[in-house]
Short mmCIF file of C-alpha atoms in Angstrom, two decimals:
data_model
loop_
_atom_site.label_atom_id
_atom_site.label_comp_id
_atom_site.label_asym_id
_atom_site.label_seq_id
_atom_site.Cartn_x
_atom_site.Cartn_y
_atom_site.Cartn_z
CA MET A 19 -0.30 -0.19 -0.16
CA LYS A 20 1.19 3.22 -0.89
CA THR A 21 1.44 6.35 1.30
CA LEU A 22 1.42 9.60 -0.15
CA TYR A 23 2.43 13.08 2.23
CA LEU A 24 0.04 15.99 1.73
CA TYR A 25 1.51 19.82 3.41
CA ARG A 26 -1.73 21.81 4.89
CA LEU A 27 -0.70 25.17 5.61
CA THR A 28 -1.63 26.47 9.14
CA ARG A 29 -1.42 29.77 11.07
CA GLY A 30 2.28 31.13 11.15
CA SER A 31 3.48 29.49 8.09
CA LEU A 32 3.94 25.75 9.58
CA TYR A 33 3.33 22.91 6.92
CA LEU A 34 1.88 20.17 8.87
CA PRO A 35 1.59 17.06 7.13
CA ILE A 36 -1.33 14.62 6.13
CA LYS A 37 -1.07 11.28 5.99
CA LEU A 38 -3.31 9.63 2.70
CA ARG A 39 -3.19 5.74 1.72
CA GLN A 40 -4.26 4.55 -1.44
CA ASN A 41 -6.86 1.71 -1.57
CA PRO A 42 -5.10 -1.59 -3.29
CA THR A 43 -7.64 -2.47 -4.65
CA LEU A 44 -9.51 0.96 -6.35
CA GLY A 45 -6.35 2.97 -6.49
CA ASN A 46 -7.37 5.53 -4.74
CA PHE A 47 -6.03 7.65 -1.75
CA PHE A 48 -8.17 8.24 1.37
CA TYR A 49 -7.40 9.61 4.99
CA HIS A 50 -6.02 7.87 7.41
CA ARG A 51 -6.01 8.70 11.13
CA SER A 52 -3.73 6.81 13.51
CA GLN A 53 -4.20 5.95 16.85
CA ASP A 54 -2.05 8.58 18.29
CA ASP A 55 -4.29 11.19 16.32
CA VAL A 56 -7.65 9.93 17.79
CA TYR A 57 -5.60 10.04 21.22
CA LYS A 58 -4.64 13.45 20.56
CA ASN A 59 -7.93 14.35 19.30
CA LYS A 60 -9.95 13.14 22.26
CA MET A 61 -7.56 15.08 24.42
CA GLN A 62 -7.72 17.97 22.77
CA ASP A 63 -11.61 17.83 22.95
CA PHE A 64 -11.33 17.46 26.44
CA LEU A 65 -9.17 20.13 27.13
CA LYS A 66 -11.69 22.12 25.13
CA ASN A 67 -14.69 21.04 26.76
CA HIS A 68 -13.39 20.41 30.37
CA LYS A 69 -10.95 24.53 30.52
CA PHE A 70 -13.38 25.34 33.67
CA PRO A 71 -13.51 22.06 35.50
CA ILE A 72 -9.65 21.39 35.12
CA LEU A 73 -9.41 25.33 36.50
CA LEU A 74 -11.01 24.23 39.94
CA ILE A 75 -9.18 20.84 39.82
CA LEU A 76 -5.58 22.57 39.59
CA THR A 77 -7.71 25.14 42.23
CA GLY A 78 -8.72 22.59 45.10
CA ILE A 79 -4.81 20.79 44.79
CA ALA A 80 -3.05 23.63 45.57
CA PHE A 81 -5.63 24.26 48.29
CA TYR A 82 -5.69 20.90 49.45
CA TRP A 83 -1.88 21.42 49.66
CA SER A 84 -1.70 24.59 51.44
CA PHE A 85 -4.60 22.84 54.13
CA ALA A 86 -2.16 19.84 54.23
CA TYR A 87 1.82 21.71 54.66
CA ASP A 88 1.50 24.94 55.48
CA LEU A 89 -1.65 25.47 57.92
CA ASN A 90 -1.51 25.84 61.88
CA ARG A 91 -4.55 25.01 63.89
CA ALA A 92 -4.60 28.68 65.21
CA ASP A 93 -4.69 29.95 62.01
CA PHE A 94 -8.40 29.60 62.14
CA ILE A 95 -9.00 32.62 59.12
CA LYS A 96 -6.86 30.60 56.56
CA LEU A 97 -8.56 27.54 57.91
CA ILE A 98 -12.04 28.18 57.32
CA SER A 99 -11.06 30.26 54.16
CA LEU A 100 -8.92 27.63 52.39
CA TYR A 101 -12.54 25.22 53.57
CA THR A 102 -14.80 27.51 51.95
CA GLY A 103 -12.96 27.68 48.48
CA LEU A 104 -12.75 23.92 48.73
CA PHE A 105 -16.13 23.69 49.15
CA PHE A 106 -16.97 25.86 46.44
CA ILE A 107 -14.96 23.64 44.14
CA SER A 108 -16.28 20.78 45.33
CA PHE A 109 -19.89 22.14 44.92
CA LYS A 110 -19.09 23.57 41.29
CA LEU A 111 -16.96 20.01 40.12
CA ILE A 112 -19.70 17.95 41.02
CA GLN A 113 -22.34 20.11 39.45
CA LEU A 114 -20.83 20.33 36.25
CA GLU A 115 -19.22 16.52 36.50
CA LYS A 116 -22.56 14.86 37.50
CA ASN A 117 -22.82 12.59 34.94
CA ASN A 118 -18.77 11.74 34.37
CA PHE A 119 -18.68 9.37 37.52
CA TRP A 120 -14.70 8.57 36.69
CA LEU A 121 -13.35 11.76 36.21
CA LEU A 122 -15.44 12.46 40.12
CA ALA A 123 -13.72 9.62 41.12
CA GLY A 124 -9.93 10.56 39.82
CA ILE A 125 -10.70 13.81 41.22
CA ALA A 126 -10.87 12.21 44.90
CA VAL A 127 -8.37 10.05 44.81
CA LEU A 128 -6.57 12.90 43.59
CA PHE A 129 -7.00 15.42 46.22
CA ARG A 130 -6.81 12.17 48.85
CA LEU A 131 -3.10 11.63 47.37
CA VAL A 132 -2.50 15.24 47.99
CA PHE A 133 -2.11 14.79 52.30
CA ILE A 134 -0.06 11.17 51.70
CA ALA A 135 2.85 12.19 52.73
CA ALA A 136 1.66 15.37 55.57
CA THR A 137 1.38 14.73 59.19
CA PRO A 138 -1.72 15.80 60.48
CA ASN A 139 -2.28 19.20 61.85
CA LEU A 140 -6.52 19.62 63.27
CA SER A 141 -6.18 16.78 65.84
CA GLN A 142 -3.31 15.06 67.97
CA ASP A 143 -5.18 11.43 67.48
CA PHE A 144 -3.23 9.90 65.26
CA TYR A 145 -0.20 9.38 68.33
CA ARG A 146 -2.65 7.65 70.23
CA PHE A 147 -3.28 5.44 67.61
CA ILE A 148 0.64 4.98 67.19
CA TRP A 149 0.83 4.10 71.03
CA ASP A 150 -1.56 1.92 71.17
CA GLY A 151 -0.29 -0.27 68.11
CA GLN A 152 2.76 0.09 69.63
CA LEU A 153 1.63 -1.57 72.65
CA ILE A 154 0.44 -4.69 71.11
CA LEU A 155 3.92 -5.21 69.00
CA ASP A 156 5.58 -5.63 72.71
CA GLY A 157 2.70 -7.82 74.05
CA ILE A 158 0.96 -5.64 76.42
CA ASN A 159 -2.72 -5.12 76.52
CA PRO A 160 -3.91 -1.30 75.95
CA TYR A 161 -6.47 -0.77 77.66
CA LEU A 162 -4.84 -1.89 80.81
CA SER A 163 -3.10 1.08 81.21
CA VAL A 164 -2.71 5.00 80.63
CA PRO A 165 0.49 6.57 78.89
CA ASN A 166 1.90 8.68 81.54
CA ASP A 167 1.91 5.93 83.49
CA SER A 168 4.10 4.17 82.06
CA GLN A 169 7.55 3.88 83.00
CA PRO A 170 10.02 6.69 81.79
CA ALA A 171 9.71 6.85 78.20
CA SER A 172 12.70 7.82 76.06
CA GLY A 173 12.75 8.97 71.91
CA HIS A 174 10.22 7.84 69.97
CA LYS A 175 7.71 7.04 72.57
CA ASP A 176 8.38 10.04 74.83
CA ILE A 177 7.56 11.70 71.33
CA LEU A 178 4.14 9.98 71.06
CA ILE A 179 3.36 10.71 75.02
CA GLN A 180 3.60 14.32 74.12
CA GLY A 181 2.13 14.61 70.68
CA MET A 182 -1.34 13.05 72.35
CA GLY A 183 -1.70 15.99 74.60
CA SER A 184 -2.25 15.30 78.30
CA LEU A 185 -5.97 14.80 78.29
CA SER A 186 -5.62 11.55 76.52
CA ALA A 187 -2.60 10.05 77.74
CA GLY A 188 -4.09 10.48 81.00
CA ASN A 189 -6.93 8.49 79.72
CA TYR A 190 -7.22 4.76 79.19
CA THR A 191 -8.12 4.31 75.25
CA SER A 192 -11.43 3.82 74.13
CA TYR A 193 -10.58 2.08 70.43
CA PRO A 194 -12.41 -0.84 70.06
CA PRO A 195 -10.36 -4.33 69.04
CA VAL A 196 -10.38 -3.65 65.26
CA ASN A 197 -9.43 -0.31 65.11
CA GLN A 198 -6.34 -1.21 67.57
CA LEU A 199 -6.12 -3.87 64.85
CA LEU A 200 -5.47 -1.57 62.25
CA PHE A 201 -3.60 0.10 64.58
CA THR A 202 -1.37 -2.33 64.99
CA ILE A 203 -0.51 -2.82 61.22
CA SER A 204 0.32 0.62 61.00
CA ALA A 205 2.91 1.10 63.86
CA PHE A 206 4.32 -2.30 62.78
CA LEU A 207 4.82 -1.14 59.03
CA GLY A 208 6.10 2.13 59.92
CA GLY A 209 8.28 0.77 62.41
CA LYS A 210 9.82 3.74 64.63
CA SER A 211 8.87 6.28 61.93
CA ILE A 212 5.64 8.32 62.46
CA LEU A 213 5.63 9.27 59.46
CA GLY A 214 5.91 5.77 58.25
CA SER A 215 3.02 4.71 60.40
CA VAL A 216 0.68 7.35 59.52
CA ILE A 217 1.04 6.95 55.71
CA ALA A 218 -0.06 3.34 56.75
CA MET A 219 -3.58 4.22 58.36
CA ARG A 220 -3.68 6.94 55.77
CA CYS A 221 -3.53 3.93 53.00
CA PHE A 222 -6.01 1.83 54.85
CA ILE A 223 -8.58 4.92 55.32
CA ILE A 224 -8.13 6.30 51.39
CA LEU A 225 -9.08 2.20 50.46
CA ALA A 226 -12.30 2.47 52.60
CA ASP A 227 -13.61 5.15 51.14
CA LEU A 228 -12.58 3.60 47.79
CA GLY A 229 -15.24 0.62 49.01
CA ILE A 230 -17.81 3.61 50.36
CA LEU A 231 -17.60 4.70 46.56
CA TYR A 232 -18.52 1.35 45.04
CA PHE A 233 -20.76 -0.22 47.92
CA GLY A 234 -22.63 3.12 48.08
CA ARG A 235 -22.77 3.68 44.23
CA LYS A 236 -24.21 -0.11 43.99
CA LEU A 237 -27.03 1.07 46.84
CA LEU A 238 -28.36 4.03 44.80
CA LEU A 239 -28.47 1.79 41.54
CA LYS A 240 -30.27 -0.79 43.57
CA LEU A 241 -33.17 1.88 45.08
CA ASN A 242 -33.21 3.16 41.64
CA LEU A 243 -31.44 6.83 42.32
CA PRO A 244 -29.10 7.96 40.33
CA PRO A 245 -24.83 7.16 41.57
CA TYR A 246 -23.57 11.23 41.77
CA PRO A 247 -24.94 11.79 45.22
CA ILE A 248 -22.36 9.58 46.39
CA PHE A 249 -19.91 12.16 45.81
CA TRP A 250 -21.50 15.06 48.35
CA PHE A 251 -19.30 12.20 50.70
CA ILE A 252 -16.43 10.95 48.90
CA LEU A 253 -15.57 14.78 47.39
CA ASN A 254 -16.20 16.73 50.20
CA PRO A 255 -13.80 18.59 51.88
CA PHE A 256 -14.72 18.04 55.12
CA ILE A 257 -14.37 13.72 54.75
CA ILE A 258 -10.82 14.46 52.72
CA ILE A 259 -9.43 16.06 55.33
CA GLU A 260 -10.90 15.07 58.70
CA LEU A 261 -11.04 11.47 57.35
CA THR A 262 -7.83 11.58 55.33
CA GLY A 263 -6.02 13.93 56.29
CA ASN A 264 -6.59 13.73 60.42
CA LEU A 265 -6.45 10.23 59.92
CA HIS A 266 -9.94 9.61 61.38
CA PHE A 267 -11.22 5.72 61.12
CA GLU A 268 -14.72 6.75 60.72
CA GLY A 269 -14.66 6.38 57.14
CA VAL A 270 -13.11 2.17 57.75
CA MET A 271 -16.25 2.02 60.03
CA LEU A 272 -18.99 3.88 57.65
CA PHE A 273 -17.36 1.56 54.98
CA SER A 274 -18.54 -2.06 56.84
CA LEU A 275 -21.23 -0.02 57.70
CA ILE A 276 -22.83 0.65 54.01
CA TRP A 277 -21.57 -2.78 52.82
CA SER A 278 -23.64 -4.14 55.33
CA VAL A 279 -26.60 -2.15 54.48
CA TYR A 280 -25.82 -3.15 50.62
CA LEU A 281 -26.25 -7.18 51.81
CA LEU A 282 -29.06 -6.25 54.19
CA HIS A 283 -30.97 -5.13 50.67
CA GLN A 284 -29.65 -8.28 48.65
CA ARG A 285 -31.14 -10.66 51.57
CA LYS A 286 -27.49 -11.94 53.05
CA TRP A 287 -28.71 -10.57 56.15
CA ILE A 288 -26.16 -13.81 57.89
CA TRP A 289 -23.04 -11.63 56.71
CA SER A 290 -24.56 -8.11 57.12
CA ALA A 291 -24.96 -9.18 60.28
CA VAL A 292 -21.16 -10.08 60.86
CA LEU A 293 -20.31 -6.93 58.74
CA LEU A 294 -22.34 -4.60 61.52
CA GLY A 295 -20.58 -6.50 64.06
CA ILE A 296 -16.66 -5.44 62.55
CA SER A 297 -18.18 -2.17 62.54
CA VAL A 298 -19.32 -2.03 65.77
CA SER A 299 -16.18 -3.30 67.52
CA LEU A 300 -14.99 0.03 64.79
CA LYS A 301 -16.89 2.32 66.18
CA LEU A 302 -19.41 2.22 68.69
CA LEU A 303 -22.09 4.51 67.07
CA PRO A 304 -23.55 1.53 64.72
CA LEU A 305 -24.78 -0.18 67.99
CA LEU A 306 -27.34 2.62 67.79
CA PHE A 307 -29.15 1.35 64.77
CA LEU A 308 -29.41 -2.64 65.71
CA PRO A 309 -33.14 -1.15 67.73
CA LEU A 310 -33.85 0.12 64.15
CA LEU A 311 -33.76 -3.38 62.54
CA TRP A 312 -37.05 -4.35 64.43
CA ASN A 313 -40.06 -3.27 61.81
CA TYR A 314 -37.61 -4.01 58.65
CA PHE A 315 -37.26 -7.63 59.50
CA SER A 316 -40.60 -7.45 61.31
CA ARG A 317 -42.71 -6.06 59.02
CA LYS A 318 -43.86 -6.89 55.67
CA ARG A 319 -41.34 -4.86 53.35
CA LYS A 320 -41.86 -3.61 49.87
CA ILE A 321 -40.03 -5.58 46.88
CA GLU A 322 -36.71 -3.29 45.76
CA SER A 323 -36.65 -3.68 42.24
CA GLN A 324 -33.80 -3.40 39.95
CA ASP A 325 -35.37 -2.58 36.94
CA ASN A 326 -35.87 1.24 36.61
CA ASN A 327 -39.29 0.70 34.36
CA THR A 328 -41.12 -0.92 37.37
CA VAL A 329 -40.07 0.67 40.17
CA ALA A 330 -44.17 1.96 40.64
CA GLU A 331 -45.24 -1.55 40.49
CA SER A 332 -42.85 -3.16 42.48
CA GLN A 333 -43.18 -0.56 45.63
CA ALA A 334 -47.01 -1.07 45.61
CA GLN A 335 -46.48 -5.05 46.12
CA PRO A 336 -45.45 -6.37 50.01
CA GLY A 337 -42.71 -9.12 49.94
CA PRO A 338 -41.97 -11.31 52.53
CA LYS A 339 -40.89 -10.43 56.11
CA LEU A 340 -37.68 -12.17 57.57
CA GLY A 341 -39.37 -12.45 61.08
CA PHE A 342 -38.63 -12.43 64.38
CA LYS A 343 -36.31 -15.75 64.34
CA LYS A 344 -34.03 -14.06 61.67
CA LEU A 345 -34.03 -10.79 63.35
CA LEU A 346 -32.91 -12.35 66.86
CA LEU A 347 -30.20 -14.76 64.96
CA TYR A 348 -29.29 -11.18 63.51
CA TYR A 349 -28.73 -9.06 66.52
CA SER A 350 -27.03 -12.55 67.90
CA ILE A 351 -24.31 -12.76 64.82
CA VAL A 352 -23.27 -9.03 65.16
CA GLY A 353 -23.04 -10.37 69.05
CA VAL A 354 -21.08 -13.04 68.72
CA THR A 355 -19.12 -10.97 66.22
CA VAL A 356 -18.57 -8.31 68.68
CA LEU A 357 -17.62 -10.58 71.88
CA VAL A 358 -14.62 -12.42 69.18
CA SER A 359 -13.10 -9.28 68.28
CA PHE A 360 -12.78 -8.46 72.30
CA LEU A 361 -11.67 -11.78 73.45
CA PRO A 362 -8.08 -11.06 73.45
CA PHE A 363 -8.32 -8.45 75.51
CA ILE A 364 -10.95 -9.54 77.82
CA SER A 365 -10.68 -9.57 81.46
CA SER A 366 -12.48 -7.89 84.56
CA GLU A 367 -9.83 -5.27 84.68
CA PHE A 368 -10.43 -4.07 81.13
CA ILE A 369 -14.27 -3.80 81.49
CA SER A 370 -14.07 -1.55 83.64
CA ASN A 371 -11.62 1.01 82.16
CA PHE A 372 -13.18 0.49 79.01
CA SER A 373 -16.22 1.46 80.78
CA PHE A 374 -14.78 4.22 82.42
CA SER A 375 -13.17 5.82 79.45
CA ILE A 376 -16.73 5.70 77.84
CA ALA A 377 -18.42 7.56 80.57
CA LEU A 378 -15.84 9.81 80.26
CA TRP A 379 -17.34 11.11 76.76
CA PHE A 380 -21.08 11.64 78.11
CA GLN A 381 -20.52 12.87 82.19
CA LYS A 382 -16.90 14.93 81.48
CA PHE A 383 -16.26 15.84 77.88
CA GLU A 384 -17.78 18.99 76.37
CA PHE A 385 -17.29 20.05 72.71
CA ASN A 386 -19.44 21.60 69.83
CA ALA A 387 -22.74 20.62 71.44
CA SER A 388 -26.16 21.94 71.12
CA VAL A 389 -29.08 21.07 73.31
CA TYR A 390 -26.81 20.22 76.42
CA TYR A 391 -25.09 23.57 76.40
CA ILE A 392 -28.76 24.89 76.87
CA ILE A 393 -28.99 22.91 79.46
CA ARG A 394 -25.78 23.39 81.24
CA TRP A 395 -26.87 27.11 80.99
CA ILE A 396 -29.86 26.69 82.84
CA GLY A 397 -28.13 24.46 85.24
CA PHE A 398 -26.00 27.02 86.34
CA GLN A 399 -28.83 29.84 86.37
CA LEU A 400 -30.48 27.29 88.90
CA LYS A 401 -27.46 25.32 90.54
CA GLY A 402 -24.88 27.48 90.02
CA TYR A 403 -22.08 24.44 88.90
CA ASN A 404 -21.95 22.67 86.17
CA ILE A 405 -24.15 19.80 85.71
CA ILE A 406 -22.49 17.72 82.83
CA ALA A 407 -22.22 14.98 85.32
CA THR A 408 -26.32 14.73 85.90
CA ALA A 409 -27.05 15.45 81.96
CA GLY A 410 -24.70 13.28 81.03
CA LYS A 411 -26.99 10.20 82.18
CA ILE A 412 -30.38 11.56 81.44
CA LEU A 413 -29.77 12.73 77.58
CA PRO A 414 -28.80 9.22 76.67
CA LEU A 415 -32.08 7.65 78.46
CA ILE A 416 -33.87 10.61 75.94
CA VAL A 417 -31.94 9.11 73.16
CA ILE A 418 -32.75 5.73 73.81
CA LEU A 419 -36.39 6.71 74.53
CA ILE A 420 -36.16 8.30 70.98
CA LEU A 421 -34.70 5.40 69.37
CA ALA A 422 -37.60 3.20 70.18
CA GLY A 423 -39.93 5.16 69.20
CA LEU A 424 -38.15 5.61 65.81
CA ALA A 425 -37.98 1.39 65.92
CA PHE A 426 -41.53 0.64 66.64
CA PHE A 427 -43.58 3.13 65.60
CA ARG A 428 -41.89 4.10 62.14
CA LYS A 429 -42.67 1.83 59.08
CA ASN A 430 -39.06 0.90 57.79
CA ASN A 431 -40.59 -1.91 55.80
CA SER A 432 -37.26 -0.96 52.83
CA ILE A 433 -34.09 -0.01 53.25
CA GLU A 434 -34.63 3.76 51.93
CA LYS A 435 -36.90 3.76 54.86
CA LEU A 436 -34.49 2.61 57.02
CA LEU A 437 -31.31 4.45 55.87
CA THR A 438 -33.82 7.20 56.99
CA THR A 439 -34.50 6.40 60.00
CA MET A 440 -30.94 5.54 60.94
CA LEU A 441 -30.36 9.03 59.37
CA LEU A 442 -33.04 10.66 61.80
CA GLY A 443 -31.64 8.54 65.18
CA VAL A 444 -27.95 9.14 64.62
CA SER A 445 -28.69 12.63 64.15
CA VAL A 446 -30.70 13.36 67.16
CA TYR A 447 -28.23 11.54 69.69
CA PHE A 448 -25.51 14.06 68.12
CA PHE A 449 -27.84 17.07 68.65
CA LEU A 450 -28.24 15.45 72.25
CA SER A 451 -24.74 14.74 72.44
CA THR A 452 -22.40 16.55 75.04
CA THR A 453 -19.36 16.31 72.53
CA VAL A 454 -20.21 16.64 68.86
CA HIS A 455 -16.56 16.49 67.61
CA PRO A 456 -16.21 18.30 63.29
CA TRP A 457 -15.74 14.15 62.51
CA TYR A 458 -18.70 12.72 63.89
CA ILE A 459 -20.60 14.51 61.46
CA ALA A 460 -19.23 11.79 58.57
CA THR A 461 -22.23 9.47 59.58
CA PRO A 462 -24.81 11.41 59.24
CA LEU A 463 -23.91 12.65 56.08
CA LEU A 464 -23.37 9.62 54.14
CA LEU A 465 -26.31 8.31 55.55
CA SER A 466 -27.95 11.52 53.52
CA VAL A 467 -27.28 10.55 50.27
CA PHE A 468 -29.53 8.34 49.69
CA THR A 469 -32.49 10.06 51.63
CA LYS A 470 -34.03 13.30 50.50
CA TYR A 471 -32.52 14.83 53.02
CA ARG A 472 -29.82 17.52 53.05
CA PHE A 473 -28.85 18.86 56.36
CA ALA A 474 -25.99 16.78 57.02
CA LEU A 475 -24.56 18.41 53.83
CA VAL A 476 -24.65 22.16 55.63
CA TRP A 477 -23.84 20.52 59.27
CA SER A 478 -20.17 19.35 56.94
CA PHE A 479 -19.72 22.43 56.65
CA LEU A 480 -20.91 24.90 59.62
CA VAL A 481 -18.56 22.04 61.94
CA MET A 482 -15.68 23.59 61.43
CA LEU A 483 -16.55 26.52 62.92
CA SER A 484 -15.72 24.94 66.08
CA TYR A 485 -11.94 24.73 65.10
CA SER A 486 -12.52 28.71 66.43
CA ALA A 487 -11.85 27.26 69.32
CA TYR A 488 -7.83 26.58 69.11
CA ALA A 489 -7.34 30.19 67.77
CA SER A 490 -6.08 31.86 70.93
CA ALA A 491 -3.61 30.26 73.25
CA GLU A 492 -5.75 28.67 75.41
CA PHE A 493 -8.68 26.18 73.98
CA GLN A 494 -12.03 28.27 74.33
CA GLU A 495 -14.82 27.80 72.17
CA ASN A 496 -17.22 30.44 70.42
CA TYR A 497 -20.25 30.10 71.45
CA TRP A 498 -21.79 32.92 69.28
CA LEU A 499 -20.56 30.43 66.18
CA THR A 500 -21.87 27.34 67.73
CA ALA A 501 -25.25 28.87 68.15
CA ALA A 502 -25.24 29.74 64.57
CA GLU A 503 -23.89 26.58 63.59
CA TYR A 504 -26.77 24.58 65.58
CA ILE A 505 -29.44 27.22 64.30
CA ILE A 506 -28.58 26.63 60.68
CA VAL A 507 -28.18 23.28 60.89
CA ILE A 508 -31.76 22.18 63.23
CA GLY A 509 -33.40 25.06 61.48
CA ILE A 510 -32.62 23.31 58.30
CA PHE A 511 -33.45 19.98 59.39
CA MET A 512 -36.60 20.75 61.17
CA LEU A 513 -37.75 22.93 57.35
CA GLU A 514 -36.99 19.42 55.53
CA ILE A 515 -39.63 17.53 57.85
CA PHE A 516 -42.31 19.68 58.32
CA GLN A 517 -41.67 22.63 55.17
CA PRO A 518 -39.78 20.65 53.02
CA ASN A 519 -41.32 22.58 49.64
CA LEU A 520 -39.39 26.04 50.91
CA LEU A 521 -36.25 24.24 50.17
CA SER A 522 -37.30 22.34 46.70
CA ARG A 523 -35.67 25.20 44.64
CA LEU A 524 -31.93 25.46 46.54
CA PRO A 525 -29.81 23.46 43.71
CA TYR A 526 -28.56 20.28 45.58
CA TYR A 527 -32.71 19.96 46.21
CA LYS A 528 -33.12 19.57 42.74
#
């Protein structure tokens, strides 16, 4: 086959060759496009059609880099400015590219990789993670001692104790066993390098986020919902900063939880129970969801079709209920899974220390609370002192009553309704908590992706105002900002429940 080259005159008097090939049968010449030409044209089309998203991506990388490597927690103005910019970037990227799933997924991974070698700058908890993992590697039960009571430390361990701060160093660990396993693996992989252990933990968290992306997308499709809302979690700067950046393991717990919900939807309830037990052994929070399964198992369920064309018909048909016996088996499997994870550490001293650590969160610690701060103020007016010891016992009882009401009186006969009830239950729990650290909001944020409620997205932005407490030399919360956070969040929460039509014109609700 003969090849003929013609030259095309371009701007600036440059001559570009055009390759023509001869048809061996007919003898005429035709234009031949090589694979390189096709690839170049595709790249040119992509760059031409995605100029603004590419600008957003580059700006996002620069902002995340500054957040990871050039930010002091005390510089609240810079922190909230960068975060606001990143929130806008994520919003616009999802808005512009919501139909380009793999592009958004790639961007989410790219943003996370910016943090790969960064030392967390908004939280000291990772020092305690490494400490606990190192104790297990040394054959020591981390639940039986506090760092301050250890033998005089030097070198590596001394850095860990100083880094975790006096509050953590003076109390028993409160992290469940599967979390401890991840700490141990990270400490082993990192050796004596704190940064090495940090990178190992960060890899676990990034992989968990990818697992959430995978099963979250699958669950959205099974529920006949568009897949792009999962990026309100995966591409949210709150999640990237608090989980990947600051090494909080809520993401690993949520991966196990959402996988469990997906399997429950697929009627694989035994493995669903095992995964729910693992999520409890990562963080105790999923225990709140156990009573909410009552109506899902005991009521006749709606058949949740995978075919978008038969949604209306399928939702009108009642499906078989799983039954009370299967519910008891489900609870038993969850309980056994949790018990097995605790067995290597179990002892009477462990039970005492672990219970004491959990009680501290309800009766001693307070941070970024809402309803509790009002109760505390009333207590000062009436009693003249902080009534957290009393309120910390009563508020959990109120949460239990609310969860019982949601469990027995709300018709949770589909996964969609169950997820909505889980969202309402965990949100009420945080509204009534004495301590609400920013990373706690990861749970309601993920659950909201599968529902019509959007207050958790707003909360994921406003909760960063709580870092104003570190702006001064002495830790001091700004109660005006705390009030603004909860007035807006609870206000939207109430509107979505009682007057949802008022918010329907906003972009995120469309």
